[in-house]
GROMACS .gro file of C-alpha atoms in nm:
model
  291
    1MET     CA    1 -14.817  -7.631 -11.121
    2GLN     CA    2 -14.970  -7.944 -11.285
    3ASP     CA    3 -15.075  -8.015 -11.633
    4GLY     CA    4 -15.471  -8.015 -11.551
    5VAL     CA    5 -15.736  -8.120 -11.805
    6PRO     CA    6 -16.030  -7.851 -11.727
    7ASN     CA    7 -16.389  -7.913 -11.887
    8PRO     CA    8 -16.449  -7.540 -11.943
    9THR     CA    9 -16.754  -7.373 -11.995
   10GLU     CA   10 -16.812  -6.996 -12.081
   11LYS     CA   11 -16.993  -6.956 -11.741
   12ASP     CA   12 -16.707  -7.099 -11.551
   13PRO     CA   13 -16.376  -6.980 -11.736
   14PRO     CA   14 -16.065  -7.219 -11.679
   15VAL     CA   15 -15.810  -7.114 -11.449
   16ALA     CA   16 -15.441  -7.055 -11.623
   17THR     CA   17 -15.206  -6.965 -11.301
   18PRO     CA   18 -14.845  -6.911 -11.346
   19GLU     CA   19 -14.612  -6.947 -11.070
   20HIS     CA   20 -14.577  -6.597 -11.079
   21ALA     CA   21 -14.327  -6.372 -10.883
   22PRO     CA   22 -14.230  -5.989 -11.006
   23GLU     CA   23 -13.915  -6.085 -11.233
   24TYR     CA   24 -13.945  -5.806 -11.475
   25ASP     CA   25 -13.796  -5.537 -11.287
   26ASP     CA   26 -13.662  -5.207 -11.389
   27ALA     CA   27 -13.291  -5.376 -11.398
   28ALA     CA   28 -13.416  -5.676 -11.624
   29ILE     CA   29 -13.627  -5.451 -11.839
   30THR     CA   30 -13.300  -5.212 -11.902
   31PHE     CA   31 -13.105  -5.510 -12.011
   32LEU     CA   32 -13.325  -5.696 -12.211
   33GLU     CA   33 -13.430  -5.419 -12.429
   34ALA     CA   34 -13.031  -5.301 -12.420
   35LEU     CA   35 -13.010  -5.640 -12.555
   36TRP     CA   36 -13.348  -5.669 -12.810
   37GLY     CA   37 -13.455  -5.323 -12.844
   38GLU     CA   38 -13.680  -5.068 -12.697
   39GLY     CA   39 -13.988  -5.217 -12.564
   40PHE     CA   40 -13.881  -5.575 -12.663
   41LEU     CA   41 -13.861  -5.816 -12.412
   42SER     CA   42 -13.761  -6.114 -12.609
   43PRO     CA   43 -13.576  -6.169 -12.910
   44GLY     CA   44 -13.568  -6.098 -13.322
   45GLY     CA   45 -13.782  -5.769 -13.292
   46PRO     CA   46 -14.007  -5.637 -13.550
   47ASP     CA   47 -13.909  -5.884 -13.844
   48GLU     CA   48 -13.986  -6.165 -13.607
   49VAL     CA   49 -14.300  -6.014 -13.513
   50ARG     CA   50 -14.388  -5.979 -13.877
   51ARG     CA   51 -14.355  -6.318 -13.932
   52VAL     CA   52 -14.563  -6.459 -13.659
   53VAL     CA   53 -14.840  -6.192 -13.781
   54ALA     CA   54 -14.797  -6.207 -14.149
   55ASP     CA   55 -15.119  -6.439 -14.242
   56LEU     CA   56 -15.339  -6.194 -14.020
   57ASP     CA   57 -15.550  -5.927 -14.122
   58PHE     CA   58 -15.602  -5.643 -13.822
   59THR     CA   59 -15.814  -5.432 -14.006
   60ASN     CA   60 -16.115  -5.319 -13.777
   61LYS     CA   61 -16.029  -5.586 -13.548
   62ARG     CA   62 -15.944  -5.603 -13.171
   63VAL     CA   63 -15.630  -5.763 -13.079
   64LEU     CA   64 -15.519  -5.859 -12.758
   65ASP     CA   65 -15.135  -5.914 -12.671
   66ILE     CA   66 -15.080  -6.145 -12.383
   67GLY     CA   67 -14.776  -6.114 -12.170
   68CYS     CA   68 -14.705  -5.737 -12.345
   69GLY     CA   69 -14.404  -5.709 -12.090
   70SER     CA   70 -14.285  -5.300 -12.167
   71GLY     CA   71 -14.533  -5.267 -12.458
   72GLY     CA   72 -14.277  -5.236 -12.741
   73ILE     CA   73 -14.485  -5.516 -12.935
   74THR     CA   74 -14.796  -5.374 -12.885
   75LEU     CA   75 -14.734  -5.070 -12.974
   76PHE     CA   76 -14.544  -5.204 -13.278
   77LEU     CA   77 -14.847  -5.378 -13.378
   78ALA     CA   78 -15.046  -5.047 -13.298
   79ARG     CA   79 -14.859  -4.842 -13.498
   80GLU     CA   80 -14.778  -5.047 -13.860
   81TYR     CA   81 -15.102  -5.271 -13.870
   82ARG     CA   82 -15.351  -5.018 -13.726
   83PRO     CA   83 -15.630  -5.225 -13.608
   84ALA     CA   84 -15.945  -5.095 -13.408
   85ALA     CA   85 -15.782  -5.137 -13.041
   86ILE     CA   86 -15.513  -5.346 -12.932
   87VAL     CA   87 -15.519  -5.458 -12.546
   88GLY     CA   88 -15.174  -5.524 -12.396
   89TYR     CA   89 -15.230  -5.741 -12.102
   90ASP     CA   90 -15.003  -5.832 -11.826
   91VAL     CA   91 -14.903  -5.937 -11.446
   92GLU     CA   92 -14.667  -5.720 -11.359
   93GLN     CA   93 -14.725  -5.350 -11.299
   94PRO     CA   94 -14.394  -5.194 -11.354
   95VAL     CA   95 -14.411  -5.296 -11.735
   96VAL     CA   96 -14.792  -5.201 -11.802
   97ASP     CA   97 -14.677  -4.898 -11.608
   98LEU     CA   98 -14.408  -4.806 -11.871
   99ALA     CA   99 -14.604  -4.919 -12.178
  100THR     CA  100 -14.878  -4.688 -12.081
  101ARG     CA  101 -14.658  -4.392 -12.046
  102ARG     CA  102 -14.480  -4.507 -12.389
  103ALA     CA  103 -14.867  -4.500 -12.582
  104ARG     CA  104 -14.900  -4.153 -12.451
  105GLU     CA  105 -14.556  -4.066 -12.572
  106GLN     CA  106 -14.576  -4.224 -12.943
  107GLY     CA  107 -14.958  -4.073 -12.962
  108LEU     CA  108 -15.096  -4.458 -12.965
  109GLU     CA  109 -15.302  -4.434 -12.644
  110ASP     CA  110 -15.607  -4.364 -12.856
  111ILE     CA  111 -15.563  -4.748 -13.019
  112ALA     CA  112 -15.367  -4.922 -12.733
  113SER     CA  113 -15.414  -4.958 -12.406
  114PHE     CA  114 -15.269  -5.174 -12.125
  115VAL     CA  115 -15.454  -5.419 -11.862
  116ARG     CA  116 -15.259  -5.558 -11.522
  117GLY     CA  117 -15.458  -5.854 -11.432
  118GLU     CA  118 -15.368  -6.112 -11.114
  119PRO     CA  119 -15.238  -6.439 -11.229
  120GLY     CA  120 -15.542  -6.696 -11.353
  121PRO     CA  121 -15.833  -6.641 -11.586
  122LEU     CA  122 -15.798  -6.395 -11.832
  123PRO     CA  123 -16.014  -6.055 -11.724
  124PHE     CA  124 -16.212  -6.040 -12.030
  125PRO     CA  125 -16.540  -6.130 -12.134
  126VAL     CA  126 -16.630  -6.423 -12.363
  127GLU     CA  127 -16.568  -6.343 -12.758
  128SER     CA  128 -16.374  -6.013 -12.682
  129PHE     CA  129 -16.123  -6.018 -12.929
  130ASP     CA  130 -16.059  -6.121 -13.286
  131ILE     CA  131 -15.701  -6.176 -13.256
  132VAL     CA  132 -15.482  -6.296 -12.981
  133PHE     CA  133 -15.148  -6.219 -12.990
  134SER     CA  134 -14.814  -6.350 -12.777
  135LYS     CA  135 -14.491  -6.310 -12.792
  136ASP     CA  136 -14.255  -6.557 -12.573
  137ALA     CA  137 -14.465  -6.531 -12.265
  138LEU     CA  138 -14.696  -6.806 -12.263
  139ILE     CA  139 -14.362  -7.008 -12.127
  140HIS     CA  140 -14.491  -6.874 -11.803
  141VAL     CA  141 -14.818  -7.071 -11.740
  142ALA     CA  142 -14.734  -7.431 -11.700
  143ASP     CA  143 -15.060  -7.526 -11.740
  144LYS     CA  144 -15.134  -7.536 -12.111
  145GLU     CA  145 -15.439  -7.720 -12.124
  146ALA     CA  146 -15.627  -7.440 -11.908
  147LEU     CA  147 -15.463  -7.122 -12.091
  148PHE     CA  148 -15.558  -7.274 -12.448
  149ALA     CA  149 -15.900  -7.298 -12.299
  150ASP     CA  150 -15.964  -6.991 -12.174
  151ILE     CA  151 -15.792  -6.813 -12.502
  152PHE     CA  152 -16.062  -6.965 -12.709
  153ARG     CA  153 -16.314  -6.846 -12.416
  154VAL     CA  154 -16.184  -6.453 -12.516
  155LEU     CA  155 -16.165  -6.541 -12.907
  156LYS     CA  156 -16.452  -6.466 -13.146
  157PRO     CA  157 -16.593  -6.683 -13.348
  158GLY     CA  158 -16.348  -6.691 -13.622
  159GLY     CA  159 -16.115  -6.561 -13.419
  160GLN     CA  160 -15.683  -6.622 -13.481
  161PHE     CA  161 -15.453  -6.699 -13.242
  162ALA     CA  162 -15.050  -6.615 -13.326
  163ALA     CA  163 -14.775  -6.656 -13.121
  164SER     CA  164 -14.431  -6.758 -13.086
  165ASP     CA  165 -14.320  -6.891 -12.756
  166TRP     CA  166 -13.995  -7.096 -12.604
  167LEU     CA  167 -14.097  -7.465 -12.591
  168THR     CA  168 -13.909  -7.803 -12.540
  169SER     CA  169 -13.858  -8.092 -12.769
  170HIS     CA  170 -14.012  -8.299 -12.568
  171ASP     CA  171 -14.198  -8.355 -12.262
  172GLY     CA  172 -14.131  -8.533 -11.945
  173PRO     CA  173 -13.773  -8.480 -11.705
  174PRO     CA  174 -13.560  -8.184 -11.881
  175SER     CA  175 -13.226  -8.331 -11.961
  176ASP     CA  176 -12.920  -8.208 -11.727
  177ALA     CA  177 -12.820  -7.931 -11.934
  178MET     CA  178 -13.200  -7.771 -11.933
  179ARG     CA  179 -13.209  -7.790 -11.569
  180THR     CA  180 -12.896  -7.600 -11.554
  181TYR     CA  181 -13.045  -7.322 -11.815
  182LEU     CA  182 -13.388  -7.337 -11.626
  183ALA     CA  183 -13.178  -7.300 -11.309
  184ALA     CA  184 -12.972  -7.011 -11.436
  185GLU     CA  185 -13.275  -6.825 -11.562
  186GLY     CA  186 -13.441  -6.838 -11.212
  187LEU     CA  187 -13.763  -6.722 -11.376
  188SER     CA  188 -14.106  -6.949 -11.356
  189PHE     CA  189 -14.087  -7.101 -11.718
  190GLY     CA  190 -14.336  -7.419 -11.802
  191MET     CA  191 -14.209  -7.517 -12.074
  192ALA     CA  192 -14.348  -7.801 -12.273
  193SER     CA  193 -14.354  -7.953 -12.628
  194ALA     CA  194 -14.520  -7.874 -12.993
  195ALA     CA  195 -14.731  -8.187 -12.932
  196ARG     CA  196 -14.874  -8.109 -12.614
  197TYR     CA  197 -14.958  -7.747 -12.722
  198GLU     CA  198 -15.126  -7.906 -13.027
  199ALA     CA  199 -15.297  -8.135 -12.785
  200ALA     CA  200 -15.413  -7.861 -12.580
  201MET     CA  201 -15.516  -7.640 -12.858
  202ALA     CA  202 -15.729  -7.946 -12.995
  203ARG     CA  203 -15.890  -8.013 -12.695
  204ALA     CA  204 -16.010  -7.653 -12.672
  205GLY     CA  205 -16.151  -7.615 -12.993
  206PHE     CA  206 -15.928  -7.467 -13.239
  207ALA     CA  207 -15.906  -7.565 -13.582
  208ASP     CA  208 -15.642  -7.514 -13.834
  209ILE     CA  209 -15.348  -7.576 -13.564
  210ARG     CA  210 -15.007  -7.524 -13.698
  211THR     CA  211 -14.683  -7.506 -13.513
  212VAL     CA  212 -14.308  -7.401 -13.657
  213ASN     CA  213 -13.993  -7.465 -13.485
  214ARG     CA  214 -13.748  -7.171 -13.483
  215ASN     CA  215 -13.467  -7.297 -13.330
  216GLU     CA  216 -13.238  -7.333 -13.635
  217TRP     CA  217 -13.293  -6.938 -13.643
  218TYR     CA  218 -13.287  -6.822 -13.268
  219ARG     CA  219 -12.983  -7.087 -13.184
  220GLU     CA  220 -12.759  -6.888 -13.453
  221VAL     CA  221 -12.944  -6.518 -13.307
  222ALA     CA  222 -12.843  -6.615 -12.922
  223ARG     CA  223 -12.495  -6.720 -13.015
  224GLY     CA  224 -12.482  -6.327 -13.172
  225GLU     CA  225 -12.631  -6.195 -12.875
  226LEU     CA  226 -12.380  -6.384 -12.633
  227GLU     CA  227 -12.113  -6.247 -12.791
  228ARG     CA  228 -12.265  -5.908 -12.785
  229LEU     CA  229 -12.313  -5.937 -12.436
  230LYS     CA  230 -11.931  -6.037 -12.361
  231GLY     CA  231 -11.828  -5.747 -12.572
  232PRO     CA  232 -11.980  -5.441 -12.718
  233LEU     CA  233 -12.298  -5.410 -12.497
  234TYR     CA  234 -12.092  -5.524 -12.178
  235ALA     CA  235 -11.996  -5.177 -12.032
  236PRO     CA  236 -12.274  -4.993 -12.116
  237VAL     CA  237 -12.516  -5.222 -11.949
  238ALA     CA  238 -12.316  -5.283 -11.676
  239ALA     CA  239 -12.294  -4.919 -11.629
  240ALA     CA  240 -12.710  -4.908 -11.629
  241VAL     CA  241 -12.751  -5.235 -11.381
  242GLY     CA  242 -12.430  -5.368 -11.263
  243ALA     CA  243 -12.164  -5.582 -11.383
  244ALA     CA  244 -12.268  -5.871 -11.150
  245TYR     CA  245 -12.608  -5.873 -11.361
  246VAL     CA  246 -12.471  -5.899 -11.666
  247ASP     CA  247 -12.198  -6.121 -11.551
  248LYS     CA  248 -12.502  -6.381 -11.413
  249ASN     CA  249 -12.657  -6.295 -11.759
  250ILE     CA  250 -12.399  -6.418 -11.953
  251ARG     CA  251 -12.373  -6.761 -11.749
  252THR     CA  252 -12.722  -6.772 -11.831
  253TRP     CA  253 -12.705  -6.715 -12.227
  254SER     CA  254 -12.392  -6.946 -12.229
  255ALA     CA  255 -12.623  -7.267 -12.074
  256MET     CA  256 -12.922  -7.191 -12.304
  257GLN     CA  257 -12.686  -7.196 -12.617
  258THR     CA  258 -12.589  -7.557 -12.491
  259VAL     CA  259 -13.001  -7.647 -12.502
  260LEU     CA  260 -13.054  -7.438 -12.832
  261ASP     CA  261 -12.758  -7.642 -12.989
  262SER     CA  262 -12.903  -7.985 -12.886
  263GLY     CA  263 -13.254  -7.893 -13.018
  264GLU     CA  264 -13.404  -7.934 -12.663
  265HIS     CA  265 -13.505  -7.551 -12.625
  266ARG     CA  266 -13.717  -7.491 -12.928
  267PRO     CA  267 -13.835  -7.184 -12.970
  268THR     CA  268 -14.178  -7.220 -13.213
  269HIS     CA  269 -14.424  -7.012 -13.357
  270VAL     CA  270 -14.767  -7.147 -13.301
  271PHE     CA  271 -15.091  -7.101 -13.471
  272GLY     CA  272 -15.490  -7.176 -13.448
  273THR     CA  273 -15.823  -7.113 -13.549
  274ARG     CA  274 -16.181  -7.037 -13.313
  275PRO     CA  275 -16.414  -7.184 -13.552
  276GLU     CA  276 -16.726  -6.990 -13.665
  277ALA     CA  277 -17.011  -7.033 -13.452
  278ALA     CA  278 -17.205  -7.309 -13.680
  279LEU     CA  279 -16.899  -7.537 -13.696
  280VAL     CA  280 -16.835  -7.506 -13.307
  281GLY     CA  281 -17.200  -7.628 -13.330
  282ARG     CA  282 -17.164  -7.898 -13.470
  283LYS     CA  283 -16.887  -8.042 -13.304
  284GLU     CA  284 -17.074  -8.030 -12.972
  285GLN     CA  285 -17.350  -8.253 -13.098
  286SER     CA  286 -17.105  -8.463 -13.254
  287SER     CA  287 -16.964  -8.503 -12.923
  288GLU     CA  288 -17.284  -8.548 -12.770
  289ARG     CA  289 -17.398  -8.808 -13.013
  290ARG     CA  290 -17.117  -9.022 -12.889
  291ILE     CA  291 -17.188  -8.986 -12.525
   0.00000   0.00000   0.00000
């Protein structure tokens, strides 16, 4: 997908379509959970999730987790923060099925539910959620402008957005090292800079926009992950998914380490707020006067 600059309205929500193909099959889930923990398809575990949501109050809130994967983070939020309800959303059926089963097994189905949707606009009505959260999943949507317009659409006035995602240090053509890494991943990555995220969020209407560079943290964590893959994790994971699969991912992690060390690969926390309705109205009136 190429960059788009939509002009969203609530009657005609923008399309945020990832270049999607089934990517998180049983082998991928098994491998990533062996590395990052049951239910976690991205790094950092509960501690990193706590950092992302540290400023949020979940009391009596409806929460959306975009790109919920196999449900570990959604269920962690349900268990630890006890929102009124949390919906995990993903475009892949295997992870949604696994997450649904885990919610039932953990006795959390009264709080947590999981929805699979086709790639495109979020399948939720306007102003459905108090909080929208995502953990390293928005990278799969290349059109950041449409994405944040759609997130803004489903947030209630005064609602908050908090996420982590994998960004780059710059927009435009990637370095040769980044091209090598992206080819090794072989996933539908649509990476962009913090500046582009912030601009897309501002255009959508967000206020209190903030990004936090987490490269320094993850480049050291990833180094440890690579050593574990080469060492104690190799045999048990190879027994589960095959040595060739592990070898492929060792090459991927090695390529990723190069762009982490250079700073071009930049895991980042991203925050914003949908203003209260009165503030949105004043903004729209101001825009009309300028026209």
